[in-house]
Amino acid sequence: MGFYGDRILPRLINAACDSKDLRPLRQRACAGLSGEVVEIGFGSGLNVECYPAAVHRVTAVDPSGLGWKLASKRVAASPVPIERSGLDGQSLPFDDARFDTALTTWTLCTVPDAVGALQELRRVLKPGGTLHFIEHGLAPDEDVRRWQYRLDPIQRRLAGGCRFTRPIAHLITEAGFTITDIDVFYADGEPKFAGADSLGVATA
Ligand SMILES: C[S@@+](CC[C@H](N)C(=O)[O-])C[C@H]1O[C@@H](n2cnc3c(N)ncnc32)[C@H](O)[C@@H]1O
């Protein structure tokens, strides 16, 4: 990724994503997680304090070594054991049907093959296991979408490949999940083009 992607961007993401306003959304996304959990795009571990008591262990997947380093205090303080295993959500080094639940928060925007990563999550989930997600993506309103398409090339360059225009619900169903709960909204305190969030649960 180079110096910016490896050494600067994870710090910027940690600072930007460690917002008080996002915490209630993280809590909502993590509600219902249980048992063996796989989290892709673990980053600097900002979801750690939101894992419910029913979680036995979290397996963290993320390419960023610096993100994992920035997560170290959160990981050490967590009552839930967390291990880093796997660098790429598009190719998970786990057996089929190993996990009870899965988590992704503001990550599908950046993974190059988002459907491939979702198919991998579906493969490693037990049948009937659930994927819990909050992701920003393509807005429900046409005027906002126009801005998203205009700004996408800049965003991709500055934010490590992140796109504003991913159709989150469509990608999840394309990967074979059944969405059982979804809330699509504009996050408070963010411009609409960046804060068109989809929060929900899908069954493998
Ligand atoms: C915007 S950050 C979100 C981090 C974290 N999920 C959060 O909510 O704060 C996106 C994360 O996706 C990770 N990522 C990028 N490509 C990935 C891939 N192919 N597989 C797994 N994670 C990836 C990045 O390293 C980064 O940590």
XYZ file of N, CA and C and ligand atoms in Angstrom:
639
model
N 0.814 -1.228 0.000
C 0.000 0.000 0.000
C 0.841 1.269 0.000
N 2.091 1.173 0.492
C 2.939 2.357 0.545
C 2.854 3.049 1.900
N 3.688 4.086 2.042
C 3.837 4.763 3.333
C 2.514 5.344 3.828
N 1.782 6.054 2.943
C 0.517 6.681 3.361
C -0.479 5.603 3.843
N -0.648 4.545 3.020
C -1.619 3.505 3.354
C -1.227 2.698 4.583
N 0.069 2.463 4.735
C 0.524 1.603 5.838
C 0.686 2.367 7.150
N 1.232 3.596 7.070
C 1.651 4.293 8.290
C 0.747 5.455 8.700
N 0.069 6.078 7.722
C -0.732 7.269 8.037
C -2.225 6.929 8.120
N -2.724 6.268 7.065
C -4.165 6.029 6.969
C -4.761 5.304 8.188
N -4.126 4.229 8.704
C -4.726 3.574 9.870
C -4.884 4.520 11.071
N -3.956 5.468 11.214
C -4.087 6.450 12.318
C -5.253 7.397 12.057
N -5.389 7.832 10.783
C -6.501 8.730 10.441
C -7.841 8.016 10.664
N -7.905 6.744 10.244
C -9.150 5.974 10.406
C -9.457 5.797 11.896
N -8.429 5.477 12.671
C -8.630 5.298 14.120
C -9.193 6.575 14.741
N -8.625 7.729 14.349
C -9.092 8.996 14.921
C -10.514 9.313 14.440
N -10.756 9.129 13.147
C -12.068 9.505 12.597
C -13.171 8.561 13.088
N -12.849 7.280 13.214
C -13.888 6.297 13.566
C -14.103 6.190 15.071
N -13.181 6.760 15.861
C -13.328 6.685 17.327
C -14.183 7.868 17.796
N -15.362 7.980 17.211
C -16.221 9.121 17.527
C -17.326 8.662 18.481
N -17.644 9.545 19.422
C -18.720 9.226 20.389
C -20.034 8.968 19.669
N -20.243 9.717 18.574
C -21.509 9.586 17.838
C -21.677 8.191 17.230
N -20.536 7.529 16.949
C -20.629 6.210 16.301
C -20.864 5.087 17.313
N -20.612 5.379 18.578
C -20.686 4.289 19.566
C -22.071 3.632 19.659
N -23.148 4.441 19.705
C -24.475 3.784 19.750
C -24.732 2.920 18.508
N -24.177 3.329 17.368
C -24.362 2.528 16.149
C -23.565 1.238 16.248
N -22.357 1.331 16.791
C -21.554 0.106 16.999
C -22.298 -0.847 17.940
N -22.892 -0.258 18.994
C -23.601 -1.119 19.949
C -24.784 -1.823 19.280
N -25.490 -1.082 18.447
C -26.633 -1.695 17.754
C -26.149 -2.795 16.810
N -25.038 -2.558 16.114
C -24.537 -3.564 15.165
C -24.077 -4.827 15.905
N -23.495 -4.638 17.082
C -22.938 -5.785 17.823
C -24.000 -6.542 18.625
N -25.158 -5.928 18.830
C -26.207 -6.595 19.618
C -26.564 -7.925 18.958
N -26.617 -8.984 19.751
C -26.990 -10.297 19.224
C -25.817 -11.151 18.786
N -24.605 -10.572 18.773
C -23.433 -11.418 18.487
C -23.286 -12.437 19.607
N -22.864 -13.653 19.236
C -22.679 -14.668 20.278
C -21.704 -15.738 19.797
N -21.197 -16.499 20.781
C -20.344 -17.650 20.486
C -19.032 -17.246 19.828
N -18.625 -18.042 18.838
C -17.397 -17.783 18.067
C -17.720 -16.753 16.994
N -17.006 -15.627 17.030
C -17.311 -14.515 16.118
C -16.113 -14.261 15.204
N -16.372 -14.017 13.920
C -15.328 -13.540 13.021
C -15.680 -12.095 12.655
N -14.679 -11.198 12.802
C -14.882 -9.794 12.430
C -13.909 -9.442 11.319
N -14.448 -9.033 10.156
C -13.537 -8.572 9.086
C -13.430 -7.045 9.164
N -12.236 -6.534 8.812
C -11.995 -5.095 8.930
C -11.943 -4.681 10.385
N -11.267 -5.475 11.192
C -11.194 -5.250 12.643
C -10.556 -3.896 12.959
N -9.636 -3.443 12.095
C -9.018 -2.122 12.255
C -8.330 -1.974 13.600
N -8.640 -0.874 14.296
C -8.006 -0.618 15.585
C -8.890 -1.079 16.748
N -9.844 -1.967 16.459
C -10.600 -2.615 17.536
C -11.657 -1.739 18.193
N -12.252 -0.840 17.418
C -13.198 0.096 18.025
C -14.532 -0.556 18.408
N -14.753 -1.792 17.951
C -15.983 -2.485 18.368
C -15.803 -3.291 19.648
N -14.562 -3.401 20.110
C -14.275 -4.348 21.196
C -15.156 -4.091 22.417
N -15.331 -2.813 22.773
C -16.105 -2.538 23.999
C -17.598 -2.807 23.808
N -18.001 -3.094 22.585
C -19.432 -3.331 22.328
C -19.786 -4.818 22.219
N -18.777 -5.711 22.305
C -19.107 -7.128 22.186
C -19.982 -7.549 23.378
N -21.114 -8.208 23.104
C -21.960 -8.672 24.209
C -21.293 -9.806 24.999
N -21.793 -10.031 26.213
C -21.216 -11.067 27.083
C -21.353 -12.460 26.480
N -22.305 -12.645 25.579
C -22.524 -13.974 24.979
C -21.440 -14.347 23.965
N -20.528 -13.415 23.664
C -19.428 -13.720 22.730
C -18.331 -14.475 23.482
N -17.901 -15.618 22.912
C -16.856 -16.431 23.571
C -15.464 -16.058 23.102
N -15.343 -15.739 21.799
C -14.047 -15.416 21.235
C -14.264 -14.669 19.913
N -13.344 -13.732 19.633
C -13.423 -13.012 18.361
C -12.149 -13.298 17.560
N -12.329 -13.654 16.303
C -11.215 -13.825 15.373
C -11.207 -12.609 14.446
N -10.100 -11.855 14.510
C -10.013 -10.571 13.815
C -9.267 -10.722 12.500
N -9.862 -10.195 11.430
C -9.244 -10.265 10.101
C -9.040 -8.842 9.591
N -7.818 -8.482 9.279
C -7.545 -7.138 8.741
C -6.107 -7.129 8.204
N -5.886 -6.482 7.055
C -4.518 -6.453 6.528
C -3.591 -5.505 7.278
N -4.141 -4.587 8.079
C -3.300 -3.527 8.636
C -2.603 -3.924 9.942
N -1.275 -4.057 9.863
C -0.491 -4.335 11.069
C -0.545 -3.165 12.040
N -0.543 -1.942 11.502
C -0.596 -0.774 12.387
C -1.958 -0.687 13.086
N -3.024 -1.038 12.354
C -4.358 -1.062 12.975
C -4.355 -1.985 14.183
N -3.767 -3.181 14.007
C -3.712 -4.167 15.101
C -2.903 -3.611 16.272
N -1.820 -2.902 15.960
C -0.995 -2.292 17.015
C -1.806 -1.225 17.773
N -2.534 -0.417 17.019
C -3.352 0.615 17.659
C -4.467 0.003 18.510
N -4.824 -1.255 18.194
C -5.883 -1.941 18.949
C -5.369 -2.578 20.236
N -4.048 -2.561 20.449
C -3.482 -3.447 21.476
C -4.053 -3.212 22.880
N -4.259 -1.933 23.269
C -4.805 -1.691 24.624
C -6.236 -2.192 24.736
N -6.996 -1.975 23.671
C -8.397 -2.438 23.695
C -8.440 -3.965 23.757
N -7.566 -4.607 22.997
C -7.539 -6.079 22.975
C -7.125 -6.606 24.349
N -6.104 -5.974 24.943
C -5.603 -6.443 26.248
C -6.664 -6.260 27.333
N -7.489 -5.209 27.216
C -8.487 -4.935 28.265
C -9.784 -5.713 28.049
N -9.881 -6.393 26.917
C -11.162 -7.046 26.594
C -11.380 -8.307 27.424
N -12.571 -8.458 27.997
C -12.874 -9.715 28.696
C -13.066 -10.872 27.706
N -13.299 -10.528 26.452
C -13.478 -11.561 25.418
C -12.124 -11.801 24.748
N -11.651 -13.055 24.643
C -10.397 -13.295 23.933
C -10.509 -12.900 22.460
N -9.469 -12.207 21.978
C -9.455 -11.759 20.578
C -8.134 -12.197 19.975
N -8.203 -12.879 18.822
C -6.951 -13.246 18.148
C -6.989 -12.747 16.715
N -5.821 -12.287 16.243
C -5.736 -11.862 14.840
C -5.367 -13.074 14.012
N -6.177 -13.356 13.003
C -5.925 -14.544 12.199
C -6.514 -14.287 10.822
N -5.657 -14.056 9.864
C -6.166 -13.745 8.534
C -6.025 -12.269 8.240
N -5.635 -11.991 6.992
C -5.355 -10.610 6.589
C -6.359 -10.080 5.580
N -7.124 -10.977 4.955
C -7.940 -10.539 3.835
C -9.321 -11.186 3.899
N -10.320 -10.348 4.028
C -11.691 -10.854 4.090
C -12.124 -11.596 2.840
N -11.410 -11.376 1.748
C -11.786 -12.034 0.483
C -11.327 -13.484 0.427
N -10.468 -13.870 1.369
C -9.925 -15.227 1.355
C -9.640 -15.628 2.801
N -10.623 -16.202 3.450
C -10.507 -16.474 4.888
C -9.870 -17.843 5.120
N -8.841 -17.907 5.973
C -8.127 -19.172 6.178
C -8.811 -20.059 7.233
N -10.129 -20.234 7.095
C -10.887 -20.980 8.100
C -11.725 -22.056 7.421
N -11.992 -23.137 8.201
C -12.867 -24.194 7.687
C -14.293 -23.673 7.518
N -15.037 -24.380 6.694
C -16.462 -24.066 6.539
C -17.152 -24.203 7.900
N -18.186 -23.409 8.092
C -19.109 -23.537 9.239
C -18.390 -23.498 10.588
N -17.372 -22.670 10.697
C -16.627 -22.617 11.966
C -17.238 -21.614 12.972
N -17.902 -20.564 12.461
C -18.307 -19.464 13.346
C -19.822 -19.408 13.545
N -20.195 -18.875 14.722
C -21.622 -18.710 15.032
C -22.170 -17.412 14.446
N -21.363 -16.350 14.564
C -21.818 -15.037 14.089
C -20.635 -14.283 13.483
N -20.948 -13.249 12.684
C -19.904 -12.473 12.007
C -20.248 -10.991 12.100
N -19.179 -10.177 12.004
C -19.368 -8.727 12.150
C -18.561 -7.991 11.084
N -19.184 -6.975 10.487
C -18.447 -6.056 9.627
C -18.996 -4.649 9.847
N -18.107 -3.703 10.139
C -18.542 -2.325 10.361
C -17.685 -1.388 9.509
N -18.330 -0.682 8.599
C -17.686 0.307 7.718
C -16.433 -0.265 7.037
N -16.573 -1.459 6.508
C -15.447 -2.177 5.885
C -15.731 -2.562 4.438
N -16.982 -2.902 4.103
C -17.276 -3.372 2.748
C -17.012 -2.290 1.705
N -16.948 -1.036 2.148
C -16.626 0.076 1.231
C -15.218 -0.056 0.670
N -14.336 -0.729 1.412
C -12.902 -0.739 1.083
C -12.430 -2.058 0.482
N -13.073 -3.150 0.852
C -12.623 -4.455 0.333
C -12.866 -4.472 -1.179
N -11.845 -4.763 -1.999
C -12.039 -4.676 -3.454
C -13.208 -5.530 -3.955
N -13.260 -6.805 -3.553
C -14.355 -7.678 -3.971
C -15.274 -7.905 -2.768
N -16.220 -6.986 -2.598
C -17.072 -7.048 -1.401
C -17.969 -8.291 -1.426
N -18.486 -8.649 -2.592
C -19.343 -9.847 -2.660
C -18.509 -11.087 -2.341
N -17.264 -11.124 -2.839
C -16.372 -12.254 -2.531
C -16.149 -12.376 -1.024
N -15.945 -11.251 -0.348
C -15.734 -11.281 1.100
C -17.001 -11.753 1.816
N -18.148 -11.300 1.338
C -19.412 -11.725 1.960
C -19.649 -13.216 1.733
N -19.282 -13.699 0.548
C -19.431 -15.150 0.285
C -18.516 -15.946 1.215
N -17.323 -15.415 1.463
C -16.416 -16.083 2.400
C -17.021 -16.105 3.810
N -17.608 -14.983 4.225
C -18.241 -14.966 5.557
C -19.371 -15.991 5.619
N -20.126 -16.080 4.550
C -21.241 -17.039 4.535
C -20.699 -18.476 4.624
N -19.594 -18.710 3.946
C -18.995 -20.058 3.959
C -18.544 -20.448 5.368
N -17.928 -19.492 6.099
C -17.356 -19.852 7.406
C -18.383 -19.772 8.537
N -19.579 -19.245 8.231
C -20.645 -19.244 9.239
C -21.360 -20.593 9.238
N -21.811 -20.997 10.437
C -22.654 -22.192 10.506
C -23.968 -21.899 9.785
N -24.623 -22.916 9.240
C -25.926 -22.669 8.616
C -26.852 -21.997 9.641
N -27.476 -20.922 9.231
C -28.354 -20.188 10.156
C -27.606 -19.163 11.004
N -26.263 -19.147 10.899
C -25.464 -18.133 11.603
C -25.773 -16.745 11.045
N -25.467 -15.731 11.847
C -25.881 -14.385 11.423
C -24.695 -13.443 11.211
N -24.848 -12.617 10.186
C -23.904 -11.536 9.897
C -24.531 -10.239 10.411
N -23.758 -9.530 11.244
C -24.225 -8.260 11.809
C -23.420 -7.149 11.133
N -24.103 -6.143 10.636
C -23.377 -5.158 9.830
C -23.872 -3.734 10.073
N -22.905 -2.812 9.968
C -23.246 -1.418 9.685
C -22.223 -0.944 8.667
N -22.722 -0.456 7.554
C -21.863 -0.065 6.440
C -22.414 1.200 5.809
N -21.517 2.104 5.397
C -22.011 3.232 4.607
C -22.002 2.822 3.143
N -22.900 3.428 2.371
C -22.962 3.032 0.970
C -23.848 3.950 0.161
N -24.317 3.407 -0.949
C -25.108 4.179 -1.903
C -26.366 4.723 -1.215
N -26.578 6.030 -1.359
C -27.683 6.680 -0.648
C -29.028 6.345 -1.280
N -30.089 6.428 -0.488
C -31.416 6.161 -1.051
C -31.917 7.289 -1.970
N -31.315 8.484 -1.880
C -31.832 9.628 -2.646
C -30.929 9.972 -3.834
N -31.575 10.221 -4.964
C -30.853 10.448 -6.221
C -29.899 11.644 -6.148
N -30.325 12.748 -5.507
C -29.448 13.933 -5.475
C -28.181 13.643 -4.658
N -28.309 12.849 -3.613
C -27.126 12.477 -2.812
C -26.236 11.528 -3.612
N -26.865 10.614 -4.313
C -26.079 9.651 -5.124
C -25.231 10.371 -6.155
N -25.798 11.444 -6.762
C -25.013 12.175 -7.773
C -23.703 12.671 -7.163
N -23.785 13.209 -5.930
C -22.567 13.670 -5.246
C -21.634 12.510 -4.934
N -22.226 11.379 -4.557
C -21.392 10.216 -4.227
C -20.579 9.768 -5.441
N -21.227 9.733 -6.615
C -20.491 9.323 -7.817
C -19.420 10.339 -8.183
N -19.738 11.647 -7.980
C -18.732 12.681 -8.275
C -17.514 12.558 -7.356
N -17.771 12.289 -6.080
C -16.677 12.321 -5.089
C -15.925 10.990 -4.962
N -16.497 9.934 -5.507
C -15.896 8.593 -5.361
C -14.412 8.521 -5.744
N -14.016 9.097 -6.900
C -12.593 8.956 -7.285
C -11.644 9.586 -6.255
N -12.058 10.719 -5.667
C -11.204 11.381 -4.665
C -11.162 10.532 -3.394
N -12.345 10.068 -2.992
C -12.430 9.254 -1.776
C -11.574 7.995 -1.909
N -11.652 7.366 -3.073
C -10.879 6.121 -3.276
C -9.396 6.377 -3.101
N -8.955 7.533 -3.633
C -7.517 7.825 -3.560
C -7.088 8.164 -2.127
N -7.927 8.961 -1.424
C -7.526 9.432 -0.091
C -7.749 8.398 1.011
N -8.727 7.525 0.793
C -9.160 6.651 1.895
C -8.922 5.175 1.601
N -7.821 4.872 0.950
C -7.400 3.473 0.809
C -8.334 2.621 -0.024
N -8.997 3.232 -1.020
C -9.876 2.453 -1.902
C -11.340 2.509 -1.503
N -11.655 3.229 -0.432
C -13.051 3.337 0.044
C -13.932 4.004 -1.009
N -15.131 3.417 -1.202
C -16.105 3.981 -2.157
C -17.365 4.395 -1.401
N -18.005 5.468 -1.893
C -19.283 5.898 -1.312
C -20.462 5.146 -1.922
N -20.218 4.421 -3.018
C -21.330 4.001 -3.879
C -21.644 2.502 -3.820
N -21.219 1.838 -2.779
C -21.514 0.406 -2.699
C -22.986 0.197 -2.290
N -23.744 -0.604 -3.057
C -25.151 -0.874 -2.711
C -25.215 -2.010 -1.676
N -25.173 -1.649 -0.414
C -24.887 -2.624 0.651
C -25.897 -3.787 0.691
N -27.183 -3.482 0.739
C -28.178 -4.570 0.844
C -28.087 -5.489 -0.369
N -27.885 -4.904 -1.526
C -27.804 -5.695 -2.762
C -26.597 -6.652 -2.694
N -25.461 -6.135 -2.219
C -24.249 -6.974 -2.143
C -24.464 -8.149 -1.183
N -25.112 -7.856 -0.063
C -25.317 -8.903 0.953
C -26.224 -10.008 0.396
N -27.272 -9.626 -0.288
C -28.163 -10.662 -0.835
C -27.505 -11.373 -2.024
N -26.707 -10.621 -2.794
C -25.996 -11.255 -3.923
C -25.068 -12.366 -3.431
N -24.532 -12.192 -2.227
C -23.631 -13.214 -1.663
C -24.400 -14.408 -1.093
N -25.714 -14.358 -1.110
C -26.505 -15.513 -0.676
C -27.121 -15.384 0.702
N -26.880 -14.268 1.390
C -27.505 -14.062 2.702
C -28.967 -13.663 2.542
N -29.736 -13.909 3.599
C -31.103 -13.395 3.683
C -31.120 -12.297 4.742
N -31.435 -11.088 4.330
C -31.468 -9.980 5.301
C -32.755 -10.089 6.110
N -32.610 -10.159 7.441
C -33.790 -10.301 8.299
C -34.149 -8.990 8.984
N -33.199 -8.048 8.965
C -33.447 -6.777 9.645
C -32.521 -5.740 9.018
N -33.081 -4.599 8.600
C -32.198 -3.557 8.045
C -32.814 -2.188 8.295
N -31.942 -1.255 8.659
C -32.338 0.138 8.870
C -31.395 0.978 8.002
N -31.958 1.731 7.088
C -31.144 2.585 6.210
C -31.417 4.036 6.599
N -30.349 4.785 6.893
C -30.542 6.139 7.439
C -29.293 6.970 7.166
N -29.425 8.274 7.315
C -28.263 9.165 7.250
C -27.777 9.405 8.679
N -26.496 9.125 8.911
C -25.945 9.281 10.265
C -25.894 10.761 10.652
N -26.221 11.040 11.887
C -26.149 12.409 12.406
C -24.710 12.911 12.347
N -24.552 14.178 12.026
C -23.236 14.803 12.111
C -22.303 14.469 10.964
N -22.820 13.786 9.939
C -21.973 13.482 8.769
C -22.657 14.007 7.519
N -21.877 14.421 6.504
C -22.536 14.778 5.246
C -23.254 13.550 4.682
N -24.393 13.807 4.031
C -25.213 12.662 3.590
C -24.455 11.721 2.665
N -23.564 12.277 1.824
C -22.870 11.408 0.865
C -21.964 10.398 1.573
N -21.492 10.738 2.784
C -20.585 9.838 3.523
C -21.318 9.029 4.594
N -22.524 9.463 4.951
C -23.174 8.855 6.116
C -24.443 8.107 5.790
N -24.575 7.608 4.557
C -25.760 6.810 4.206
C -25.531 5.381 4.695
N -25.973 5.121 5.908
C -25.650 3.851 6.572
C -26.750 2.793 6.412
N -26.316 1.537 6.350
C -27.232 0.399 6.402
C -26.807 -0.447 7.592
N -27.729 -0.623 8.543
C -27.412 -1.357 9.773
C -28.375 -2.533 9.866
N -27.891 -3.731 10.087
C -28.822 -4.828 10.167
C -28.203 -6.178 10.427
N -29.011 -7.184 10.186
C -28.620 -8.577 10.412
C -29.057 -9.394 9.193
N -28.177 -10.331 8.791
C -28.518 -11.215 7.670
C -28.168 -12.650 8.069
N -28.943 -13.583 7.581
C -28.753 -14.997 7.932
C -28.072 -15.750 6.803
N -27.104 -16.591 7.192
C -26.337 -17.360 6.179
C -27.200 -18.461 5.567
C -12.927 2.368 7.563
S -11.994 1.116 8.322
C -13.178 0.487 9.521
C -12.483 -0.166 10.686
C -13.405 -0.761 11.756
N -14.238 -1.825 11.214
C -14.261 0.286 12.427
O -15.488 0.151 12.433
O -13.687 1.228 13.006
C -11.905 -0.191 7.112
C -11.053 -1.350 7.558
O -11.088 -2.365 6.548
C -9.804 -2.940 6.479
N -9.670 -3.658 5.211
C -9.280 -3.170 3.999
N -9.227 -4.160 3.098
C -9.578 -5.303 3.737
C -9.694 -6.663 3.342
N -9.442 -7.055 2.070
N -10.078 -7.580 4.268
C -10.335 -7.203 5.545
N -10.251 -5.926 5.980
C -9.878 -4.986 5.088
C -8.869 -1.747 6.638
O -7.551 -2.140 6.982
C -9.580 -0.993 7.762
O -9.167 -1.430 9.026
